[in-house]
């Protein structure tokens, strides 16, 4: 079994406002996550599932991606991990919280798309783009692989927002890109901001009957 715990909000960082379970109840995130799972299950080989539990990982949202195509999205109610929502959510953007959370769930599901594995195996990272990441030994033995996983999943999140967030789409996407850039020192393998900025300058409309995973691969390969 190939099991990967992947996350849009992977590592701890400083300089952001904490969010607690009173400000953002777990049932609210669960409801949003279930809606996104329903919307994107057609993209999956098997129907994804959702678990709401308390786990030790430092992230409030994650996904377990199995080699057989099974996908389990996890809402982690650990209070320390929950504070990580403060990277994206604050009082100024409270009206956009549902859309930002939904895009985050779409990101997690992107890790489970069948195209994610082939993208990571075949995509060649531009040397300038990856400069400074390949030597971050403390971030695991395969930082380039992590970077490509995050880039693909971020692209899925952008496609989801474009298609589902309506007039709020650009705001949601910009919030994600800014967070990637702001916490680049903490998350060097997750700093996809430059590539994402190039991506959104292009036409991100899906072509024909493209799945979201196929569209993400096509768009990234053309950058």
Coordinates of C-alpha atoms in Angstrom, one line a residue:
X1 CA 0.0 0.0 0.0
X2 CA 1.3 3.4 -1.0
X3 CA 0.1 5.8 1.7
X4 CA 0.9 9.5 1.6
X5 CA -0.3 12.1 4.1
X6 CA -0.3 15.3 2.1
X7 CA -1.6 18.7 3.0
X8 CA -2.3 22.2 1.7
X9 CA -1.3 23.5 5.2
X10 CA 1.6 21.3 5.9
X11 CA 4.0 22.9 8.3
X12 CA 3.9 25.2 11.3
X13 CA 4.9 28.8 10.8
X14 CA 4.9 32.1 12.6
X15 CA 3.3 35.5 11.9
X16 CA -0.3 34.5 11.2
X17 CA -3.4 34.9 13.3
X18 CA -4.7 31.7 15.0
X19 CA -8.2 30.3 14.3
X20 CA -9.9 28.3 17.0
X21 CA -12.8 25.9 16.9
X22 CA -15.2 28.6 18.3
X23 CA -14.4 30.9 15.4
X24 CA -14.5 28.1 12.9
X25 CA -16.5 25.1 14.1
X26 CA -15.4 21.7 12.9
X27 CA -19.0 20.9 11.6
X28 CA -18.8 23.9 9.3
X29 CA -15.6 22.6 7.7
X30 CA -17.1 19.1 7.6
X31 CA -20.2 20.4 5.7
X32 CA -18.1 22.2 3.1
X33 CA -15.8 19.2 2.7
X34 CA -18.7 16.9 2.1
X35 CA -20.1 19.2 -0.6
X36 CA -16.7 19.3 -2.4
X37 CA -16.3 15.6 -2.2
X38 CA -19.7 15.2 -3.8
X39 CA -18.8 17.6 -6.6
X40 CA -15.5 16.0 -7.4
X41 CA -16.2 12.3 -6.8
X42 CA -16.7 11.9 -10.6
X43 CA -13.0 12.8 -11.0
X44 CA -12.0 9.8 -8.8
X45 CA -11.6 6.1 -9.6
X46 CA -13.4 5.3 -6.3
X47 CA -15.7 7.3 -4.2
X48 CA -13.8 9.4 -1.7
X49 CA -14.6 9.4 2.0
X50 CA -14.3 11.9 4.8
X51 CA -13.1 11.5 8.4
X52 CA -13.4 14.1 11.1
X53 CA -11.0 13.2 14.0
X54 CA -8.2 14.5 16.1
X55 CA -4.8 13.6 14.8
X56 CA -1.2 14.6 15.8
X57 CA -0.3 16.1 12.4
X58 CA 0.2 19.9 12.4
X59 CA -2.5 20.5 9.8
X60 CA -6.3 20.9 10.0
X61 CA -6.9 19.3 6.6
X62 CA -5.2 16.5 4.8
X63 CA -5.7 13.5 2.5
X64 CA -4.6 9.9 2.5
X65 CA -4.0 8.8 -1.1
X66 CA -3.8 5.1 -1.7
X67 CA -2.2 3.4 -4.8
X68 CA -5.6 1.7 -5.5
X69 CA -7.2 5.0 -6.0
X70 CA -8.9 5.2 -2.6
X71 CA -9.0 8.7 -1.2
X72 CA -9.7 9.7 2.4
X73 CA -10.0 13.4 3.2
X74 CA -9.3 14.2 6.9
X75 CA -10.5 17.1 8.9
X76 CA -8.2 17.2 11.9
X77 CA -9.7 18.9 15.0
X78 CA -6.4 19.1 16.9
X79 CA -6.5 22.6 18.3
X80 CA -2.9 23.3 17.5
X81 CA -3.4 22.2 13.9
X82 CA -6.7 24.1 13.7
X83 CA -4.8 27.3 14.3
X84 CA -3.1 26.9 10.9
X85 CA -6.3 28.1 9.2
X86 CA -5.1 31.5 10.3
X87 CA -2.7 31.4 7.3
X88 CA -5.7 31.9 5.0
X89 CA -8.6 33.0 7.2
X90 CA -9.0 36.3 9.0
X91 CA -11.7 38.8 9.9
X92 CA -11.1 40.8 6.7
X93 CA -11.9 37.8 4.5
X94 CA -14.6 36.2 6.7
X95 CA -17.2 36.4 3.9
X96 CA -14.9 34.3 1.7
X97 CA -14.1 31.6 4.3
X98 CA -16.4 29.0 2.7
X99 CA -14.8 29.4 -0.7
X100 CA -11.3 29.3 0.7
X101 CA -12.0 26.2 2.7
X102 CA -13.6 24.6 -0.3
X103 CA -10.6 25.3 -2.5
X104 CA -8.4 23.8 0.3
X105 CA -10.5 20.6 0.2
X106 CA -10.2 20.5 -3.6
X107 CA -6.4 20.7 -3.2
X108 CA -6.4 17.7 -0.9
X109 CA -8.5 15.7 -3.3
X110 CA -6.1 16.7 -6.1
X111 CA -3.4 14.6 -4.3
X112 CA -5.6 11.6 -4.9
X113 CA -6.3 12.2 -8.7
X114 CA -4.8 9.5 -10.8
X115 CA -3.0 12.1 -12.9
X116 CA -1.1 13.3 -9.9
X117 CA 1.1 10.3 -9.9
X118 CA 2.0 10.5 -13.6
X119 CA 2.6 14.3 -13.3
X120 CA 5.0 13.8 -10.4
X121 CA 6.8 11.1 -12.3
X122 CA 7.1 12.9 -15.6
X123 CA 7.1 16.7 -15.0
X124 CA 10.5 18.4 -15.1
X125 CA 10.9 21.3 -12.7
X126 CA 12.6 24.4 -14.2
X127 CA 16.0 24.7 -12.5
X128 CA 15.5 28.3 -11.7
X129 CA 12.1 27.6 -10.2
X130 CA 13.5 24.9 -8.0
X131 CA 16.6 26.7 -7.0
X132 CA 17.1 26.7 -3.2
X133 CA 14.7 23.8 -2.6
X134 CA 16.9 20.9 -3.7
X135 CA 19.3 21.6 -0.8
X136 CA 16.7 21.7 2.0
X137 CA 17.6 18.3 3.4
X138 CA 15.5 18.9 6.5
X139 CA 12.4 18.8 4.4
X140 CA 12.7 15.1 3.5
X141 CA 14.7 13.1 1.0
X142 CA 12.6 14.0 -2.0
X143 CA 11.8 17.7 -1.9
X144 CA 11.4 17.9 -5.7
X145 CA 8.7 15.3 -5.5
X146 CA 6.9 17.2 -2.7
X147 CA 7.1 20.4 -4.7
X148 CA 5.5 18.7 -7.8
X149 CA 2.8 17.2 -5.7
X150 CA 1.9 20.5 -4.2
X151 CA 2.1 22.3 -7.6
X152 CA -0.4 19.8 -9.1
X153 CA -2.8 20.0 -6.2
X154 CA -2.6 23.8 -6.1
X155 CA -3.6 23.8 -9.8
X156 CA -6.6 21.6 -9.0
X157 CA -7.6 24.0 -6.3
X158 CA -7.4 26.9 -8.8
X159 CA -9.4 25.1 -11.4
X160 CA -12.0 24.2 -8.7
X161 CA -12.2 27.9 -7.6
X162 CA -12.5 29.1 -11.1
X163 CA -15.4 26.8 -11.8
X164 CA -17.2 27.0 -8.4
X165 CA -16.4 30.2 -6.6
X166 CA -18.2 32.5 -9.0
X167 CA -17.3 36.2 -8.6
X168 CA -15.1 35.3 -5.6
X169 CA -12.8 33.1 -7.6
X170 CA -10.0 35.6 -8.2
X171 CA -10.0 36.6 -4.5
X172 CA -9.8 33.0 -3.3
X173 CA -7.0 32.2 -5.8
X174 CA -5.0 35.3 -4.9
X175 CA -5.4 34.4 -1.2
X176 CA -3.9 31.0 -1.8
X177 CA -1.0 32.4 -3.9
X178 CA -0.2 35.1 -1.3
X179 CA -0.1 32.5 1.5
X180 CA 2.3 30.3 -0.5
X181 CA 4.6 33.3 -1.0
X182 CA 4.2 34.6 2.6
X183 CA 5.2 31.3 4.2
X184 CA 7.8 30.3 1.6
X185 CA 10.6 30.4 4.2
X186 CA 8.7 27.9 6.4
X187 CA 7.5 25.8 3.4
X188 CA 10.1 25.9 0.7
X189 CA 8.9 22.7 -1.0
X190 CA 5.4 24.3 -1.0
X191 CA 6.3 27.6 -2.5
X192 CA 4.4 27.3 -5.8
X193 CA 3.5 31.0 -5.9
X194 CA 5.5 32.0 -9.0
X195 CA 4.3 29.1 -11.1
X196 CA 0.7 29.7 -10.0
X197 CA 0.9 33.4 -10.9
X198 CA 2.1 32.3 -14.4
X199 CA -0.8 29.8 -14.5
X200 CA -3.6 32.2 -13.8
X201 CA -2.4 34.6 -16.5
X202 CA -3.4 31.9 -19.0
X203 CA -6.8 30.6 -20.0
X204 CA -7.6 27.9 -17.4
X205 CA -10.8 26.7 -19.1
X206 CA -11.1 23.0 -19.4
X207 CA -11.2 21.7 -23.0
X208 CA -13.9 19.3 -24.2
X209 CA -14.5 16.5 -21.7
X210 CA -11.2 17.0 -19.9
X211 CA -11.1 15.8 -16.3
X212 CA -9.8 18.3 -13.8
X213 CA -6.6 16.2 -13.5
X214 CA -6.0 16.1 -17.2
X215 CA -6.6 19.8 -17.4
X216 CA -4.1 20.5 -14.6
X217 CA -1.5 18.4 -16.3
X218 CA -2.0 20.1 -19.7
X219 CA -1.9 23.6 -18.2
X220 CA 1.2 23.0 -16.1
X221 CA 3.1 21.3 -19.0
X222 CA 2.4 24.3 -21.2
X223 CA 4.0 26.9 -18.8

